[in-house]
mmCIF file of C-alpha atoms in Angstrom:
data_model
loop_
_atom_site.group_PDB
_atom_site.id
_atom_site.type_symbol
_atom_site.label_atom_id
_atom_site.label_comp_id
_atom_site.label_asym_id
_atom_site.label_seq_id
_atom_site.Cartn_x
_atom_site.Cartn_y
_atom_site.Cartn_z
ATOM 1 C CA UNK A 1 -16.031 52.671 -71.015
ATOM 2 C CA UNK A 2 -14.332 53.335 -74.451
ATOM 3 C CA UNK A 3 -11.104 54.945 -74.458
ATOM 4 C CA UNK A 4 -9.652 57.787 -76.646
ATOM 5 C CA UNK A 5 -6.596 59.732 -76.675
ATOM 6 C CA UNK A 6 -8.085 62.527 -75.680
ATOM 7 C CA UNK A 7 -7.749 63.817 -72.040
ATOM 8 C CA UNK A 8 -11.016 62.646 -69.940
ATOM 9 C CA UNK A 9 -13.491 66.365 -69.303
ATOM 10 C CA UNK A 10 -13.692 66.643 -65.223
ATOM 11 C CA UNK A 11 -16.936 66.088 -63.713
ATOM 12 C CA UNK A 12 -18.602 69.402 -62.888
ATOM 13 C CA UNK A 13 -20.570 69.966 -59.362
ATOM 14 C CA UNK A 14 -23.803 69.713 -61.138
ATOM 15 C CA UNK A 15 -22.751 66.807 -62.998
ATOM 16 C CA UNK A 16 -21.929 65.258 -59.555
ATOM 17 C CA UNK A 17 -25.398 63.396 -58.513
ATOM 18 C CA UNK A 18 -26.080 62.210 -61.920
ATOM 19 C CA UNK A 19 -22.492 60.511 -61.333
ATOM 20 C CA UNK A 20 -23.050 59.201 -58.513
ATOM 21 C CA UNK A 21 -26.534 57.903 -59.094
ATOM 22 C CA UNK A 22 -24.949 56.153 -61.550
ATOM 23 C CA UNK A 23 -22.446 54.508 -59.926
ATOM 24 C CA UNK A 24 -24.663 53.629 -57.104
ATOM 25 C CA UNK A 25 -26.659 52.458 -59.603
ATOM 26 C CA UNK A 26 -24.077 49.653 -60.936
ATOM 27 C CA UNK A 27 -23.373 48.608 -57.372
ATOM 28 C CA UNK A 28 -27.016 47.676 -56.678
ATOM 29 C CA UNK A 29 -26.787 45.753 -60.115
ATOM 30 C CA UNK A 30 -23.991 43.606 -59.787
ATOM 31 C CA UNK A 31 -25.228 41.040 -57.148
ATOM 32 C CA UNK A 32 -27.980 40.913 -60.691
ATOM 33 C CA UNK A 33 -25.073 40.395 -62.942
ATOM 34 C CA UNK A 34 -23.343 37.857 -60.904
ATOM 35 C CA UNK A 35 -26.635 36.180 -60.650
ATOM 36 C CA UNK A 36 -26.932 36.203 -64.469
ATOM 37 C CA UNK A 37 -23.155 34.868 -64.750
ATOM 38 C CA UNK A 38 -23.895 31.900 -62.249
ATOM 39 C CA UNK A 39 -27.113 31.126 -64.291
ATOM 40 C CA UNK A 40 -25.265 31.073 -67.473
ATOM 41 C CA UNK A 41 -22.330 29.299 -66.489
ATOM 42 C CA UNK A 42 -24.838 26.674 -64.920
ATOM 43 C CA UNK A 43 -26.783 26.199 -68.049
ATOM 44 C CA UNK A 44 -23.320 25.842 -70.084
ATOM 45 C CA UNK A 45 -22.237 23.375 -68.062
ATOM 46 C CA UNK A 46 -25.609 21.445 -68.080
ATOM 47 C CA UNK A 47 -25.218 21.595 -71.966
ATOM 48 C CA UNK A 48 -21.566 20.819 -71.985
ATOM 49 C CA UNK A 49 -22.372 17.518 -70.152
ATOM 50 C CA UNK A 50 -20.535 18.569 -66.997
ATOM 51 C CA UNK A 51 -24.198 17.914 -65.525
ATOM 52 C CA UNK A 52 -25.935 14.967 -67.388
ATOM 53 C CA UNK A 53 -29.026 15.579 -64.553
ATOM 54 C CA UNK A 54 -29.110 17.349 -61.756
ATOM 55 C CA UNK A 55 -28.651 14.023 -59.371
ATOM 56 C CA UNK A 56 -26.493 12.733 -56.661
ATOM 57 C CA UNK A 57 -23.199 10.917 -57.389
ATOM 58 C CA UNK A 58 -23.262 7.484 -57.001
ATOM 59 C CA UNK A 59 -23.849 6.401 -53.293
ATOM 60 C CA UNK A 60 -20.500 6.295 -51.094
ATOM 61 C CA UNK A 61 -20.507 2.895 -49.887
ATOM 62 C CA UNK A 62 -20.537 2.151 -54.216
ATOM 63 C CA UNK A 63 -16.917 3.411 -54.312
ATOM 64 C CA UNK A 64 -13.810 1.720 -53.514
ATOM 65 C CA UNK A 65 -11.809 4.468 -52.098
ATOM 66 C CA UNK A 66 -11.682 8.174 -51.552
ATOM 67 C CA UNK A 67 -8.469 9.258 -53.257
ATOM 68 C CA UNK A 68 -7.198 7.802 -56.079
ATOM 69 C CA UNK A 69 -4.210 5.295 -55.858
ATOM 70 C CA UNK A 70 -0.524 7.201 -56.598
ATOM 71 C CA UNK A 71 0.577 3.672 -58.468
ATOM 72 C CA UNK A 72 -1.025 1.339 -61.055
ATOM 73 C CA UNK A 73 -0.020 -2.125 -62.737
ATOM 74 C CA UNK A 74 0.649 -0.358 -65.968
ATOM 75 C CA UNK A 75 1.992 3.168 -65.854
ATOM 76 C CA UNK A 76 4.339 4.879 -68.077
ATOM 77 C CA UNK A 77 5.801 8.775 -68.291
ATOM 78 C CA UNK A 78 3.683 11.464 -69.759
ATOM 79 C CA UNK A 79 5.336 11.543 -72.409
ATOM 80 C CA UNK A 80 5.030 8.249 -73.349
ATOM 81 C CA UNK A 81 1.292 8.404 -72.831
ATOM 82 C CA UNK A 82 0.806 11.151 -75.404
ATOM 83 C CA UNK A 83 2.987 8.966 -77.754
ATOM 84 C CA UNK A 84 0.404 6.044 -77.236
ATOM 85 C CA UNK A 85 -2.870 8.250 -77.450
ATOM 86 C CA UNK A 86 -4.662 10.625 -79.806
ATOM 87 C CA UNK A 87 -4.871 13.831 -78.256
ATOM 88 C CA UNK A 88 -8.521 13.540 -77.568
ATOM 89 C CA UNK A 89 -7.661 10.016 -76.266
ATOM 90 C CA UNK A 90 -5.092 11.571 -74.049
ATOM 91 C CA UNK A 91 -7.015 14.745 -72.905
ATOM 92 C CA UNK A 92 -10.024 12.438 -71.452
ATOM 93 C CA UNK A 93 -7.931 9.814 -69.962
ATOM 94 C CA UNK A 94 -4.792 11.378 -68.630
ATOM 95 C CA UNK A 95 -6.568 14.860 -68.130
ATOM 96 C CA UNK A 96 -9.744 13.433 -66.825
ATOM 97 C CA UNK A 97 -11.573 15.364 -69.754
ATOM 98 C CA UNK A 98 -15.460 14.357 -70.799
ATOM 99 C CA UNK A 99 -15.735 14.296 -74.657
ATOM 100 C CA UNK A 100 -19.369 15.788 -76.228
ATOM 101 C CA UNK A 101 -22.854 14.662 -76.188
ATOM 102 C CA UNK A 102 -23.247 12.124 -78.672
ATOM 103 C CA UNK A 103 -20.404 12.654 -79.875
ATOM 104 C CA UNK A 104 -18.711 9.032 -79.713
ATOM 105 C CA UNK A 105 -20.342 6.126 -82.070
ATOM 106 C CA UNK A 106 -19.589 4.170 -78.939
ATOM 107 C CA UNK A 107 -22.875 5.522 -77.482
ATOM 108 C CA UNK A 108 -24.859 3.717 -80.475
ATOM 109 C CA UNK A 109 -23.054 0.472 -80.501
ATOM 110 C CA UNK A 110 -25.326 -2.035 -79.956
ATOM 111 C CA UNK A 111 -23.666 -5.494 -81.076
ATOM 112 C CA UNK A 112 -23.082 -8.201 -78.193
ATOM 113 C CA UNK A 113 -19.142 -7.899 -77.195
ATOM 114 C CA UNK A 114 -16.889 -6.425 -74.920
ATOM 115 C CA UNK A 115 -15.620 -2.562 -74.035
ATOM 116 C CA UNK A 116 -11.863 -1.954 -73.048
ATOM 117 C CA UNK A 117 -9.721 0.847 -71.444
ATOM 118 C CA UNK A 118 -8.570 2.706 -74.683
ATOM 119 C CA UNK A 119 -5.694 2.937 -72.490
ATOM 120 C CA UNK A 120 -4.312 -0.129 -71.596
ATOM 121 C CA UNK A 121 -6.914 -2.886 -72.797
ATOM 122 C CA UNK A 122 -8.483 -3.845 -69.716
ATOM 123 C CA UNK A 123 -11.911 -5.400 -70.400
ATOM 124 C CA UNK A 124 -14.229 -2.373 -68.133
ATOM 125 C CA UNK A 125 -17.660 -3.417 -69.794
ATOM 126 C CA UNK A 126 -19.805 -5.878 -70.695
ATOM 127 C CA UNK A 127 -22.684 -5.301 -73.543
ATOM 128 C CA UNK A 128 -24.653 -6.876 -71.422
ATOM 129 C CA UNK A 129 -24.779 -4.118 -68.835
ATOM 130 C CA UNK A 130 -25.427 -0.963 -71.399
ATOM 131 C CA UNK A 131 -28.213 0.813 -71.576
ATOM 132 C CA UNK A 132 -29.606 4.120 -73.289
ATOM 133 C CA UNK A 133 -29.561 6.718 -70.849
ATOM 134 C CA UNK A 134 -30.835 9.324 -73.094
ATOM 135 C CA UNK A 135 -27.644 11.342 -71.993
ATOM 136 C CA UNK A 136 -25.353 11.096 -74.966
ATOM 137 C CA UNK A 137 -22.716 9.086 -73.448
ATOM 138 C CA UNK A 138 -21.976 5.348 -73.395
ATOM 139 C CA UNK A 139 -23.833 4.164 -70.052
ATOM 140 C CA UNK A 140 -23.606 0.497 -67.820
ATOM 141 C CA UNK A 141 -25.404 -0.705 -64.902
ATOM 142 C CA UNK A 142 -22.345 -1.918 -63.915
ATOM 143 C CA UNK A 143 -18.321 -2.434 -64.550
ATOM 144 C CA UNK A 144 -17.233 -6.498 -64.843
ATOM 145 C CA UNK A 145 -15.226 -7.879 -61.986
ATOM 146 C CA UNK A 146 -11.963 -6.147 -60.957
ATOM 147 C CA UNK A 147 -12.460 -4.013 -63.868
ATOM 148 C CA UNK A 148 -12.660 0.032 -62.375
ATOM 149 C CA UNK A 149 -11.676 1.955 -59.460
ATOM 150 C CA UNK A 150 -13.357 5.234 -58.380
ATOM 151 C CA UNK A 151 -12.506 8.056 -55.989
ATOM 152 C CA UNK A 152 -14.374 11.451 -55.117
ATOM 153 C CA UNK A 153 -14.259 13.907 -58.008
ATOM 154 C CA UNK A 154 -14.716 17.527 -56.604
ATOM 155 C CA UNK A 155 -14.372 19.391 -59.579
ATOM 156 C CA UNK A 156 -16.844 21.970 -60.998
ATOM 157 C CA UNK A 157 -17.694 22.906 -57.698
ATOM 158 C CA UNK A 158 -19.961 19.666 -57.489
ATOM 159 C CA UNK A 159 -19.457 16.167 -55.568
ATOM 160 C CA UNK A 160 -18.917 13.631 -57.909
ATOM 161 C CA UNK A 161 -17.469 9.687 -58.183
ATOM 162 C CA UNK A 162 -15.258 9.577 -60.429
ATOM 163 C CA UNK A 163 -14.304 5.889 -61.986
ATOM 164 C CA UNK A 164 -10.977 5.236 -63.531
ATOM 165 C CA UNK A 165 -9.909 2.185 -64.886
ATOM 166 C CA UNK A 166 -8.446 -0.096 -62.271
ATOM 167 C CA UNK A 167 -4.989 -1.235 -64.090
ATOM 168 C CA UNK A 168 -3.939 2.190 -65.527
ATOM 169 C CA UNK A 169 -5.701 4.998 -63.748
ATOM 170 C CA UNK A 170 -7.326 6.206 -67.037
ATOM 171 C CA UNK A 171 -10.266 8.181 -66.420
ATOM 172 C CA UNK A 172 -13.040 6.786 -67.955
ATOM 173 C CA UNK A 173 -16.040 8.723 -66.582
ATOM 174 C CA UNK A 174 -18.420 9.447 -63.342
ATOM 175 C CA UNK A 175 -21.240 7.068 -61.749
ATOM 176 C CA UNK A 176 -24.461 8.130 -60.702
ATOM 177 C CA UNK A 177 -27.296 6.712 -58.789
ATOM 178 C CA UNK A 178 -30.053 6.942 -61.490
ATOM 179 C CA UNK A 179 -29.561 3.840 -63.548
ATOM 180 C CA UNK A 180 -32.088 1.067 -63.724
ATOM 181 C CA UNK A 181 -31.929 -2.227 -61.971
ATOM 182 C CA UNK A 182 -30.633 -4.403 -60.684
ATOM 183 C CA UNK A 183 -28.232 -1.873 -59.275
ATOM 184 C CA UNK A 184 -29.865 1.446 -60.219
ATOM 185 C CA UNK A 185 -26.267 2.817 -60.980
ATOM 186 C CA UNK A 186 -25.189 4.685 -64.068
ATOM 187 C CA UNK A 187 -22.152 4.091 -65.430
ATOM 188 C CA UNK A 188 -21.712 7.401 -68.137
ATOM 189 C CA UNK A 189 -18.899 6.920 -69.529
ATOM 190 C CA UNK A 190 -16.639 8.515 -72.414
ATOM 191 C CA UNK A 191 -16.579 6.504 -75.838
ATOM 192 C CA UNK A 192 -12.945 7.862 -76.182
ATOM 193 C CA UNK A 193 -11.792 6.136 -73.212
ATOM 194 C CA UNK A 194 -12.755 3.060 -74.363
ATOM 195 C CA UNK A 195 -12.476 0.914 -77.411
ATOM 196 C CA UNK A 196 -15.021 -2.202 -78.507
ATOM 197 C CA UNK A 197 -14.366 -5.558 -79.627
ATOM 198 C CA UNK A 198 -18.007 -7.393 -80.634
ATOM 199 C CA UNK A 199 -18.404 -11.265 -79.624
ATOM 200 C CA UNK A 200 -17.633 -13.507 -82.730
ATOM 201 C CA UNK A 201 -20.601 -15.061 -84.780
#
């Protein structure tokens, strides 16, 4: 309803049933609306990349623990952590935020060599393990040894597995059960949270 400064006229008795037919009118059409809203905040979210495909998280005997530990080997304040990352650095891995779509030139890197935690330099991935997962994010059939952690990511209103890097907690991004084989697991994870060092010639 737009306002004005004038005073509002008072609804006459004839004037009565057109008002309420149209207020009954809104009430039957906002279970519509919120409808429309879900739909729209679904698709947004399926284009934002909170949904890569509509698929189950990774199975639960694939993660190592529910919750996520309070303590790792290398911690520091928050302060400190902003100090050591770029914002967007900082926003994915200490806010457990998931950068754009082809966005990172991580996702076309395709020389043999190692990925590391952007965080604290832990080796996480093997080029060996990537693959293109059409989904615009860096993806692995699997972490190296000892390298991640995960726990159950709830957010979103969805049930997903969340994998953090195992000697900092940094997120790094979600598993899925949709890669290829031999473990038909998909690693998508965010270029920012990671940094690549190829083999030497």
């Amino acid at each position: 309803m737009k306002l004005s400064g004038n005073k509002p006229s008072q609804t006459s008795q004839t004037d009565a049933p057109s008002a309420l037919a149209t207020a009954s009118g809104e009430r039957q059409s906002t279970p519509r609306r919120l409808f429309l809203l879900s739909a729209t905040a679904a698709a947004a979210a399926l284009a934002a990349g909170l949904v890569p495909r509509l698929v189950r998280p990774a199975r639960a005997d694939d993660a190592k623990g529910a919750g996520k530990p309070d303590h790792f080997e290398v911690a520091y304040s928050d302060a400190e952590w902003r100090k050591r990352l770029t914002p967007a650095q900082y926003e994915i891995l200490r806010q457990e935020g998931t950068e754009r779509p082809y966005s990172s030139p991580l996702n076309d890197e395709h020389r043999t060599g190692t990925f590391f935690c952007a965080g604290c330099a832990l080796p996480v991935f093997s080029s060996r393990t990537k693959f293109d997962s059409h989904t615009g994010w860096p993806s692995f059939w699997t972490p190296l040894d000892n390298a991640v952690g995960t726990h159950t990511d709830t957010s979103f209103g969805m049930i997903r597995t969340e994998v953090h890097c195992r000697r900092c907690g940094g997120h790094l991004g979600h598993v899925f059960d949709d890669g290829p084989k031999p473990t038909g697991l998909r690693y998508c994870m965010n270029g920012l949270a990671m940094t690549f060092r190829p083999q030497p010639a």
